[in-house]
Amino acid sequence: MAHRYAVTGALSYTGRYIAKRLFEQNKSHEIVNLSRRSAPIALAPLSLDETWRLPPTPPAWDNPELLRAALRGCDALFATYFVRFVDGSGD
């Protein structure tokens, strides 16, 4: 069953690993990339096709209405700010 998830920084350090795991669980999952980043910091572990499925949705932390709209329909939020696994040890 496909779900809708929000991942902060889905193209950044830790978020891209979470996004990859979610896509591995079900290729039909929809992932909201709560980030201003439109290009990944590194392609791995995501495929190019997967990165195209993660357009940026700027997180409006200071605007509850916009944040609610971005999270509407999401089954879970993976908040990865300040979690860093630069060396890949977060796998």
PDB file of N, CA and C in Angstrom:
ATOM      1  N   MET A   1       0.847  -1.178   0.000  1.00  0.00           N
ATOM      2  CA  MET A   1       0.000   0.000   0.000  1.00  0.00           C
ATOM      3  C   MET A   1       0.893   1.242   0.000  1.00  0.00           C
ATOM      4  N   ALA A   2       0.625   2.132  -0.901  1.00  0.00           N
ATOM      5  CA  ALA A   2       1.418   3.363  -0.997  1.00  0.00           C
ATOM      6  C   ALA A   2       0.968   4.367   0.056  1.00  0.00           C
ATOM      7  N   HIS A   3       1.930   5.092   0.573  1.00  0.00           N
ATOM      8  CA  HIS A   3       1.680   6.124   1.566  1.00  0.00           C
ATOM      9  C   HIS A   3       2.282   7.440   1.100  1.00  0.00           C
ATOM     10  N   ARG A   4       1.933   8.496   1.801  1.00  0.00           N
ATOM     11  CA  ARG A   4       2.503   9.820   1.559  1.00  0.00           C
ATOM     12  C   ARG A   4       3.303  10.191   2.804  1.00  0.00           C
ATOM     13  N   TYR A   5       4.580  10.475   2.606  1.00  0.00           N
ATOM     14  CA  TYR A   5       5.468  10.830   3.697  1.00  0.00           C
ATOM     15  C   TYR A   5       6.103  12.179   3.427  1.00  0.00           C
ATOM     16  N   ALA A   6       6.458  12.882   4.479  1.00  0.00           N
ATOM     17  CA  ALA A   6       7.231  14.113   4.368  1.00  0.00           C
ATOM     18  C   ALA A   6       8.596  13.844   4.992  1.00  0.00           C
ATOM     19  N   VAL A   7       9.648  14.263   4.280  1.00  0.00           N
ATOM     20  CA  VAL A   7      11.015  14.092   4.767  1.00  0.00           C
ATOM     21  C   VAL A   7      11.709  15.445   4.672  1.00  0.00           C
ATOM     22  N   THR A   8      12.165  15.965   5.806  1.00  0.00           N
ATOM     23  CA  THR A   8      12.915  17.219   5.741  1.00  0.00           C
ATOM     24  C   THR A   8      14.263  16.930   5.101  1.00  0.00           C
ATOM     25  N   GLY A   9      14.589  17.732   4.094  1.00  0.00           N
ATOM     26  CA  GLY A   9      15.879  17.562   3.422  1.00  0.00           C
ATOM     27  C   GLY A   9      16.029  16.217   2.740  1.00  0.00           C
ATOM     28  N   ALA A  10      15.028  15.809   1.941  1.00  0.00           N
ATOM     29  CA  ALA A  10      15.061  14.494   1.294  1.00  0.00           C
ATOM     30  C   ALA A  10      16.180  14.355   0.270  1.00  0.00           C
ATOM     31  N   LEU A  11      16.845  15.450  -0.071  1.00  0.00           N
ATOM     32  CA  LEU A  11      17.988  15.382  -0.994  1.00  0.00           C
ATOM     33  C   LEU A  11      19.297  15.740  -0.294  1.00  0.00           C
ATOM     34  N   SER A  12      19.251  15.804   1.026  1.00  0.00           N
ATOM     35  CA  SER A  12      20.436  16.199   1.794  1.00  0.00           C
ATOM     36  C   SER A  12      21.048  14.993   2.497  1.00  0.00           C
ATOM     37  N   TYR A  13      21.812  15.252   3.521  1.00  0.00           N
ATOM     38  CA  TYR A  13      22.627  14.234   4.185  1.00  0.00           C
ATOM     39  C   TYR A  13      21.832  12.984   4.588  1.00  0.00           C
ATOM     40  N   THR A  14      21.064  13.052   5.640  1.00  0.00           N
ATOM     41  CA  THR A  14      20.350  11.892   6.156  1.00  0.00           C
ATOM     42  C   THR A  14      19.041  11.660   5.418  1.00  0.00           C
ATOM     43  N   GLY A  15      18.379  12.726   5.022  1.00  0.00           N
ATOM     44  CA  GLY A  15      17.079  12.612   4.367  1.00  0.00           C
ATOM     45  C   GLY A  15      17.091  11.776   3.110  1.00  0.00           C
ATOM     46  N   ARG A  16      18.196  11.819   2.356  1.00  0.00           N
ATOM     47  CA  ARG A  16      18.227  11.041   1.113  1.00  0.00           C
ATOM     48  C   ARG A  16      18.280   9.543   1.396  1.00  0.00           C
ATOM     49  N   TYR A  17      18.845   9.143   2.521  1.00  0.00           N
ATOM     50  CA  TYR A  17      18.848   7.727   2.895  1.00  0.00           C
ATOM     51  C   TYR A  17      17.457   7.276   3.328  1.00  0.00           C
ATOM     52  N   ILE A  18      16.751   8.146   4.036  1.00  0.00           N
ATOM     53  CA  ILE A  18      15.377   7.822   4.431  1.00  0.00           C
ATOM     54  C   ILE A  18      14.497   7.726   3.185  1.00  0.00           C
ATOM     55  N   ALA A  19      14.621   8.682   2.270  1.00  0.00           N
ATOM     56  CA  ALA A  19      13.835   8.656   1.033  1.00  0.00           C
ATOM     57  C   ALA A  19      14.107   7.366   0.261  1.00  0.00           C
ATOM     58  N   LYS A  20      15.365   6.960   0.169  1.00  0.00           N
ATOM     59  CA  LYS A  20      15.720   5.728  -0.544  1.00  0.00           C
ATOM     60  C   LYS A  20      15.051   4.525   0.088  1.00  0.00           C
ATOM     61  N   ARG A  21      15.094   4.436   1.408  1.00  0.00           N
ATOM     62  CA  ARG A  21      14.456   3.305   2.105  1.00  0.00           C
ATOM     63  C   ARG A  21      12.953   3.279   1.849  1.00  0.00           C
ATOM     64  N   LEU A  22      12.332   4.457   1.850  1.00  0.00           N
ATOM     65  CA  LEU A  22      10.892   4.507   1.587  1.00  0.00           C
ATOM     66  C   LEU A  22      10.578   4.058   0.164  1.00  0.00           C
ATOM     67  N   PHE A  23      11.372   4.500  -0.817  1.00  0.00           N
ATOM     68  CA  PHE A  23      11.176   4.059  -2.199  1.00  0.00           C
ATOM     69  C   PHE A  23      11.416   2.553  -2.327  1.00  0.00           C
ATOM     70  N   GLU A  24      12.367   2.003  -1.573  1.00  0.00           N
ATOM     71  CA  GLU A  24      12.622   0.559  -1.612  1.00  0.00           C
ATOM     72  C   GLU A  24      11.449  -0.228  -1.045  1.00  0.00           C
ATOM     73  N   GLN A  25      10.791   0.327  -0.035  1.00  0.00           N
ATOM     74  CA  GLN A  25       9.628  -0.347   0.549  1.00  0.00           C
ATOM     75  C   GLN A  25       8.475  -0.412  -0.442  1.00  0.00           C
ATOM     76  N   ASN A  26       8.278   0.690  -1.171  1.00  0.00           N
ATOM     77  CA  ASN A  26       7.179   0.745  -2.136  1.00  0.00           C
ATOM     78  C   ASN A  26       7.471   1.874  -3.116  1.00  0.00           C
ATOM     79  N   LYS A  27       7.684   1.532  -4.359  1.00  0.00           N
ATOM     80  CA  LYS A  27       8.024   2.538  -5.380  1.00  0.00           C
ATOM     81  C   LYS A  27       6.898   3.542  -5.596  1.00  0.00           C
ATOM     82  N   SER A  28       5.696   3.222  -5.110  1.00  0.00           N
ATOM     83  CA  SER A  28       4.549   4.115  -5.283  1.00  0.00           C
ATOM     84  C   SER A  28       4.389   5.125  -4.155  1.00  0.00           C
ATOM     85  N   HIS A  29       5.231   5.032  -3.123  1.00  0.00           N
ATOM     86  CA  HIS A  29       5.146   6.029  -2.047  1.00  0.00           C
ATOM     87  C   HIS A  29       5.342   7.424  -2.639  1.00  0.00           C
ATOM     88  N   GLU A  30       4.607   8.368  -2.098  1.00  0.00           N
ATOM     89  CA  GLU A  30       4.817   9.778  -2.439  1.00  0.00           C
ATOM     90  C   GLU A  30       5.601  10.402  -1.296  1.00  0.00           C
ATOM     91  N   ILE A  31       6.679  11.095  -1.637  1.00  0.00           N
ATOM     92  CA  ILE A  31       7.514  11.720  -0.615  1.00  0.00           C
ATOM     93  C   ILE A  31       7.544  13.221  -0.856  1.00  0.00           C
ATOM     94  N   VAL A  32       7.157  13.968   0.159  1.00  0.00           N
ATOM     95  CA  VAL A  32       7.221  15.424   0.126  1.00  0.00           C
ATOM     96  C   VAL A  32       8.596  15.818   0.639  1.00  0.00           C
ATOM     97  N   ASN A  33       9.366  16.479  -0.197  1.00  0.00           N
ATOM     98  CA  ASN A  33      10.717  16.927   0.164  1.00  0.00           C
ATOM     99  C   ASN A  33      10.621  18.313   0.799  1.00  0.00           C
ATOM    100  N   LEU A  34      10.558  18.361   2.122  1.00  0.00           N
ATOM    101  CA  LEU A  34      10.485  19.639   2.823  1.00  0.00           C
ATOM    102  C   LEU A  34      11.873  20.272   2.841  1.00  0.00           C
ATOM    103  N   SER A  35      12.155  21.029   1.811  1.00  0.00           N
ATOM    104  CA  SER A  35      13.482  21.608   1.643  1.00  0.00           C
ATOM    105  C   SER A  35      13.429  22.673   0.559  1.00  0.00           C
ATOM    106  N   ARG A  36      14.409  23.544   0.588  1.00  0.00           N
ATOM    107  CA  ARG A  36      14.579  24.494  -0.505  1.00  0.00           C
ATOM    108  C   ARG A  36      15.527  23.927  -1.564  1.00  0.00           C
ATOM    109  N   ARG A  37      16.188  22.835  -1.234  1.00  0.00           N
ATOM    110  CA  ARG A  37      17.180  22.215  -2.114  1.00  0.00           C
ATOM    111  C   ARG A  37      16.481  21.495  -3.271  1.00  0.00           C
ATOM    112  N   SER A  38      16.853  21.865  -4.500  1.00  0.00           N
ATOM    113  CA  SER A  38      16.261  21.222  -5.675  1.00  0.00           C
ATOM    114  C   SER A  38      17.212  20.210  -6.312  1.00  0.00           C
ATOM    115  N   ALA A  39      18.471  20.203  -5.897  1.00  0.00           N
ATOM    116  CA  ALA A  39      19.452  19.243  -6.408  1.00  0.00           C
ATOM    117  C   ALA A  39      20.069  18.517  -5.221  1.00  0.00           C
ATOM    118  N   PRO A  40      20.314  17.225  -5.363  1.00  0.00           N
ATOM    119  CA  PRO A  40      20.892  16.476  -4.238  1.00  0.00           C
ATOM    120  C   PRO A  40      22.335  16.877  -3.968  1.00  0.00           C
ATOM    121  N   ILE A  41      22.741  16.769  -2.706  1.00  0.00           N
ATOM    122  CA  ILE A  41      24.140  17.051  -2.374  1.00  0.00           C
ATOM    123  C   ILE A  41      25.040  15.971  -2.968  1.00  0.00           C
ATOM    124  N   ALA A  42      24.469  14.790  -3.172  1.00  0.00           N
ATOM    125  CA  ALA A  42      25.142  13.675  -3.846  1.00  0.00           C
ATOM    126  C   ALA A  42      24.049  12.751  -4.349  1.00  0.00           C
ATOM    127  N   LEU A  43      24.248  12.142  -5.476  1.00  0.00           N
ATOM    128  CA  LEU A  43      23.215  11.282  -6.040  1.00  0.00           C
ATOM    129  C   LEU A  43      22.990  10.035  -5.198  1.00  0.00           C
ATOM    130  N   ALA A  44      24.069   9.385  -4.787  1.00  0.00           N
ATOM    131  CA  ALA A  44      23.930   8.147  -4.007  1.00  0.00           C
ATOM    132  C   ALA A  44      23.239   8.440  -2.686  1.00  0.00           C
ATOM    133  N   PRO A  45      22.366   7.622  -2.216  1.00  0.00           N
ATOM    134  CA  PRO A  45      21.957   6.330  -2.740  1.00  0.00           C
ATOM    135  C   PRO A  45      20.768   6.405  -3.706  1.00  0.00           C
ATOM    136  N   LEU A  46      20.266   7.593  -3.982  1.00  0.00           N
ATOM    137  CA  LEU A  46      19.084   7.745  -4.836  1.00  0.00           C
ATOM    138  C   LEU A  46      19.459   7.587  -6.309  1.00  0.00           C
ATOM    139  N   SER A  47      18.506   7.085  -7.082  1.00  0.00           N
ATOM    140  CA  SER A  47      18.682   7.059  -8.531  1.00  0.00           C
ATOM    141  C   SER A  47      18.269   8.423  -9.076  1.00  0.00           C
ATOM    142  N   LEU A  48      18.651   8.691 -10.295  1.00  0.00           N
ATOM    143  CA  LEU A  48      18.266   9.956 -10.919  1.00  0.00           C
ATOM    144  C   LEU A  48      16.746  10.071 -10.998  1.00  0.00           C
ATOM    145  N   ASP A  49      16.085   8.974 -11.338  1.00  0.00           N
ATOM    146  CA  ASP A  49      14.622   8.966 -11.408  1.00  0.00           C
ATOM    147  C   ASP A  49      14.004   9.311 -10.053  1.00  0.00           C
ATOM    148  N   GLU A  50      14.573   8.786  -8.991  1.00  0.00           N
ATOM    149  CA  GLU A  50      14.046   9.068  -7.652  1.00  0.00           C
ATOM    150  C   GLU A  50      14.234  10.537  -7.279  1.00  0.00           C
ATOM    151  N   THR A  51      15.365  11.122  -7.654  1.00  0.00           N
ATOM    152  CA  THR A  51      15.572  12.540  -7.325  1.00  0.00           C
ATOM    153  C   THR A  51      14.545  13.411  -8.045  1.00  0.00           C
ATOM    154  N   TRP A  52      14.154  13.022  -9.253  1.00  0.00           N
ATOM    155  CA  TRP A  52      13.141  13.797  -9.986  1.00  0.00           C
ATOM    156  C   TRP A  52      11.777  13.725  -9.306  1.00  0.00           C
ATOM    157  N   ARG A  53      11.570  12.715  -8.506  1.00  0.00           N
ATOM    158  CA  ARG A  53      10.304  12.570  -7.780  1.00  0.00           C
ATOM    159  C   ARG A  53      10.295  13.343  -6.466  1.00  0.00           C
ATOM    160  N   LEU A  54      11.364  14.119  -6.209  1.00  0.00           N
ATOM    161  CA  LEU A  54      11.492  14.849  -4.952  1.00  0.00           C
ATOM    162  C   LEU A  54      11.657  16.353  -5.178  1.00  0.00           C
ATOM    163  N   PRO A  55      10.687  16.996  -5.825  1.00  0.00           N
ATOM    164  CA  PRO A  55      10.821  18.449  -5.993  1.00  0.00           C
ATOM    165  C   PRO A  55      10.761  19.141  -4.632  1.00  0.00           C
ATOM    166  N   PRO A  56      11.409  20.278  -4.518  1.00  0.00           N
ATOM    167  CA  PRO A  56      11.424  20.948  -3.214  1.00  0.00           C
ATOM    168  C   PRO A  56      10.063  21.543  -2.846  1.00  0.00           C
ATOM    169  N   THR A  57       9.740  21.432  -1.596  1.00  0.00           N
ATOM    170  CA  THR A  57       8.596  22.102  -0.986  1.00  0.00           C
ATOM    171  C   THR A  57       9.177  22.885   0.182  1.00  0.00           C
ATOM    172  N   PRO A  58       9.412  24.187   0.017  1.00  0.00           N
ATOM    173  CA  PRO A  58      10.037  24.955   1.102  1.00  0.00           C
ATOM    174  C   PRO A  58       9.244  24.824   2.406  1.00  0.00           C
ATOM    175  N   PRO A  59       9.926  24.449   3.489  1.00  0.00           N
ATOM    176  CA  PRO A  59       9.229  24.306   4.764  1.00  0.00           C
ATOM    177  C   PRO A  59       8.893  25.679   5.341  1.00  0.00           C
ATOM    178  N   ALA A  60       7.641  25.929   5.532  1.00  0.00           N
ATOM    179  CA  ALA A  60       7.185  27.226   6.048  1.00  0.00           C
ATOM    180  C   ALA A  60       6.998  27.117   7.560  1.00  0.00           C
ATOM    181  N   TRP A  61       8.101  26.955   8.275  1.00  0.00           N
ATOM    182  CA  TRP A  61       8.022  26.759   9.724  1.00  0.00           C
ATOM    183  C   TRP A  61       7.346  27.935  10.423  1.00  0.00           C
ATOM    184  N   ASP A  62       7.437  29.119   9.839  1.00  0.00           N
ATOM    185  CA  ASP A  62       6.852  30.307  10.461  1.00  0.00           C
ATOM    186  C   ASP A  62       5.439  30.596   9.960  1.00  0.00           C
ATOM    187  N   ASN A  63       4.869  29.730   9.142  1.00  0.00           N
ATOM    188  CA  ASN A  63       3.525  29.925   8.605  1.00  0.00           C
ATOM    189  C   ASN A  63       2.742  28.621   8.759  1.00  0.00           C
ATOM    190  N   PRO A  64       2.004  28.477   9.873  1.00  0.00           N
ATOM    191  CA  PRO A  64       1.302  27.223  10.152  1.00  0.00           C
ATOM    192  C   PRO A  64       0.344  26.788   9.028  1.00  0.00           C
ATOM    193  N   GLU A  65      -0.303  27.719   8.361  1.00  0.00           N
ATOM    194  CA  GLU A  65      -1.243  27.339   7.301  1.00  0.00           C
ATOM    195  C   GLU A  65      -0.517  26.697   6.120  1.00  0.00           C
ATOM    196  N   LEU A  66       0.613  27.281   5.701  1.00  0.00           N
ATOM    197  CA  LEU A  66       1.384  26.702   4.600  1.00  0.00           C
ATOM    198  C   LEU A  66       1.997  25.360   5.000  1.00  0.00           C
ATOM    199  N   LEU A  67       2.447  25.257   6.228  1.00  0.00           N
ATOM    200  CA  LEU A  67       3.022  24.000   6.695  1.00  0.00           C
ATOM    201  C   LEU A  67       1.957  22.905   6.736  1.00  0.00           C
ATOM    202  N   ARG A  68       0.775  23.243   7.229  1.00  0.00           N
ATOM    203  CA  ARG A  68      -0.330  22.271   7.235  1.00  0.00           C
ATOM    204  C   ARG A  68      -0.652  21.811   5.818  1.00  0.00           C
ATOM    205  N   ALA A  69      -0.661  22.749   4.864  1.00  0.00           N
ATOM    206  CA  ALA A  69      -0.955  22.395   3.467  1.00  0.00           C
ATOM    207  C   ALA A  69       0.100  21.435   2.923  1.00  0.00           C
ATOM    208  N   ALA A  70       1.376  21.669   3.244  1.00  0.00           N
ATOM    209  CA  ALA A  70       2.447  20.795   2.756  1.00  0.00           C
ATOM    210  C   ALA A  70       2.341  19.396   3.366  1.00  0.00           C
ATOM    211  N   LEU A  71       1.879  19.322   4.612  1.00  0.00           N
ATOM    212  CA  LEU A  71       1.804  18.038   5.310  1.00  0.00           C
ATOM    213  C   LEU A  71       0.461  17.333   5.138  1.00  0.00           C
ATOM    214  N   ARG A  72      -0.493  17.994   4.522  1.00  0.00           N
ATOM    215  CA  ARG A  72      -1.835  17.417   4.363  1.00  0.00           C
ATOM    216  C   ARG A  72      -1.752  16.061   3.654  1.00  0.00           C
ATOM    217  N   GLY A  73      -2.364  15.078   4.263  1.00  0.00           N
ATOM    218  CA  GLY A  73      -2.395  13.742   3.688  1.00  0.00           C
ATOM    219  C   GLY A  73      -1.179  12.891   3.992  1.00  0.00           C
ATOM    220  N   CYS A  74      -0.206  13.443   4.698  1.00  0.00           N
ATOM    221  CA  CYS A  74       1.001  12.671   5.027  1.00  0.00           C
ATOM    222  C   CYS A  74       0.716  11.706   6.167  1.00  0.00           C
ATOM    223  N   ASP A  75       1.260  10.521   6.040  1.00  0.00           N
ATOM    224  CA  ASP A  75       1.116   9.511   7.086  1.00  0.00           C
ATOM    225  C   ASP A  75       2.165   9.663   8.174  1.00  0.00           C
ATOM    226  N   ALA A  76       3.299  10.275   7.822  1.00  0.00           N
ATOM    227  CA  ALA A  76       4.376  10.470   8.800  1.00  0.00           C
ATOM    228  C   ALA A  76       5.297  11.577   8.316  1.00  0.00           C
ATOM    229  N   LEU A  77       5.975  12.198   9.282  1.00  0.00           N
ATOM    230  CA  LEU A  77       6.989  13.209   9.009  1.00  0.00           C
ATOM    231  C   LEU A  77       8.312  12.695   9.554  1.00  0.00           C
ATOM    232  N   PHE A  78       9.335  12.652   8.703  1.00  0.00           N
ATOM    233  CA  PHE A  78      10.683  12.291   9.119  1.00  0.00           C
ATOM    234  C   PHE A  78      11.478  13.590   9.183  1.00  0.00           C
ATOM    235  N   ALA A  79      11.747  14.056  10.397  1.00  0.00           N
ATOM    236  CA  ALA A  79      12.467  15.310  10.597  1.00  0.00           C
ATOM    237  C   ALA A  79      13.947  14.997  10.801  1.00  0.00           C
ATOM    238  N   THR A  80      14.772  15.433   9.855  1.00  0.00           N
ATOM    239  CA  THR A  80      16.192  15.063   9.873  1.00  0.00           C
ATOM    240  C   THR A  80      17.117  16.235  10.140  1.00  0.00           C
ATOM    241  N   TYR A  81      16.575  17.396  10.428  1.00  0.00           N
ATOM    242  CA  TYR A  81      17.447  18.537  10.684  1.00  0.00           C
ATOM    243  C   TYR A  81      18.390  18.232  11.833  1.00  0.00           C
ATOM    244  N   PHE A  82      19.639  18.607  11.668  1.00  0.00           N
ATOM    245  CA  PHE A  82      20.701  18.438  12.652  1.00  0.00           C
ATOM    246  C   PHE A  82      21.097  16.990  12.877  1.00  0.00           C
ATOM    247  N   VAL A  83      20.654  16.094  12.013  1.00  0.00           N
ATOM    248  CA  VAL A  83      21.104  14.709  12.047  1.00  0.00           C
ATOM    249  C   VAL A  83      22.022  14.544  10.848  1.00  0.00           C
ATOM    250  N   ARG A  84      23.284  14.252  11.068  1.00  0.00           N
ATOM    251  CA  ARG A  84      24.249  14.187   9.972  1.00  0.00           C
ATOM    252  C   ARG A  84      25.010  12.863   9.982  1.00  0.00           C
ATOM    253  N   PHE A  85      25.014  12.211   8.842  1.00  0.00           N
ATOM    254  CA  PHE A  85      25.793  11.002   8.632  1.00  0.00           C
ATOM    255  C   PHE A  85      26.586  11.188   7.346  1.00  0.00           C
ATOM    256  N   VAL A  86      27.495  12.112   7.335  1.00  0.00           N
ATOM    257  CA  VAL A  86      28.261  12.455   6.145  1.00  0.00           C
ATOM    258  C   VAL A  86      29.074  11.257   5.654  1.00  0.00           C
ATOM    259  N   ASP A  87      29.547  10.449   6.570  1.00  0.00           N
ATOM    260  CA  ASP A  87      30.414   9.330   6.188  1.00  0.00           C
ATOM    261  C   ASP A  87      29.626   8.084   5.787  1.00  0.00           C
ATOM    262  N   GLY A  88      28.300   8.172   5.760  1.00  0.00           N
ATOM    263  CA  GLY A  88      27.490   7.020   5.370  1.00  0.00           C
ATOM    264  C   GLY A  88      27.204   6.069   6.495  1.00  0.00           C
ATOM    265  N   SER A  89      27.599   6.386   7.726  1.00  0.00           N
ATOM    266  CA  SER A  89      27.400   5.459   8.838  1.00  0.00           C
ATOM    267  C   SER A  89      25.948   5.403   9.295  1.00  0.00           C
ATOM    268  N   GLY A  90      25.066   6.196   8.695  1.00  0.00           N
ATOM    269  CA  GLY A  90      23.664   6.175   9.095  1.00  0.00           C
ATOM    270  C   GLY A  90      22.853   5.121   8.374  1.00  0.00           C
ATOM    271  N   ASP A  91      23.493   4.278   7.570  1.00  0.00           N
ATOM    272  CA  ASP A  91      22.754   3.238   6.845  1.00  0.00           C
ATOM    273  C   ASP A  91      22.195   2.215   7.794  1.00  0.00           C
TER     274      ASP A  91
END
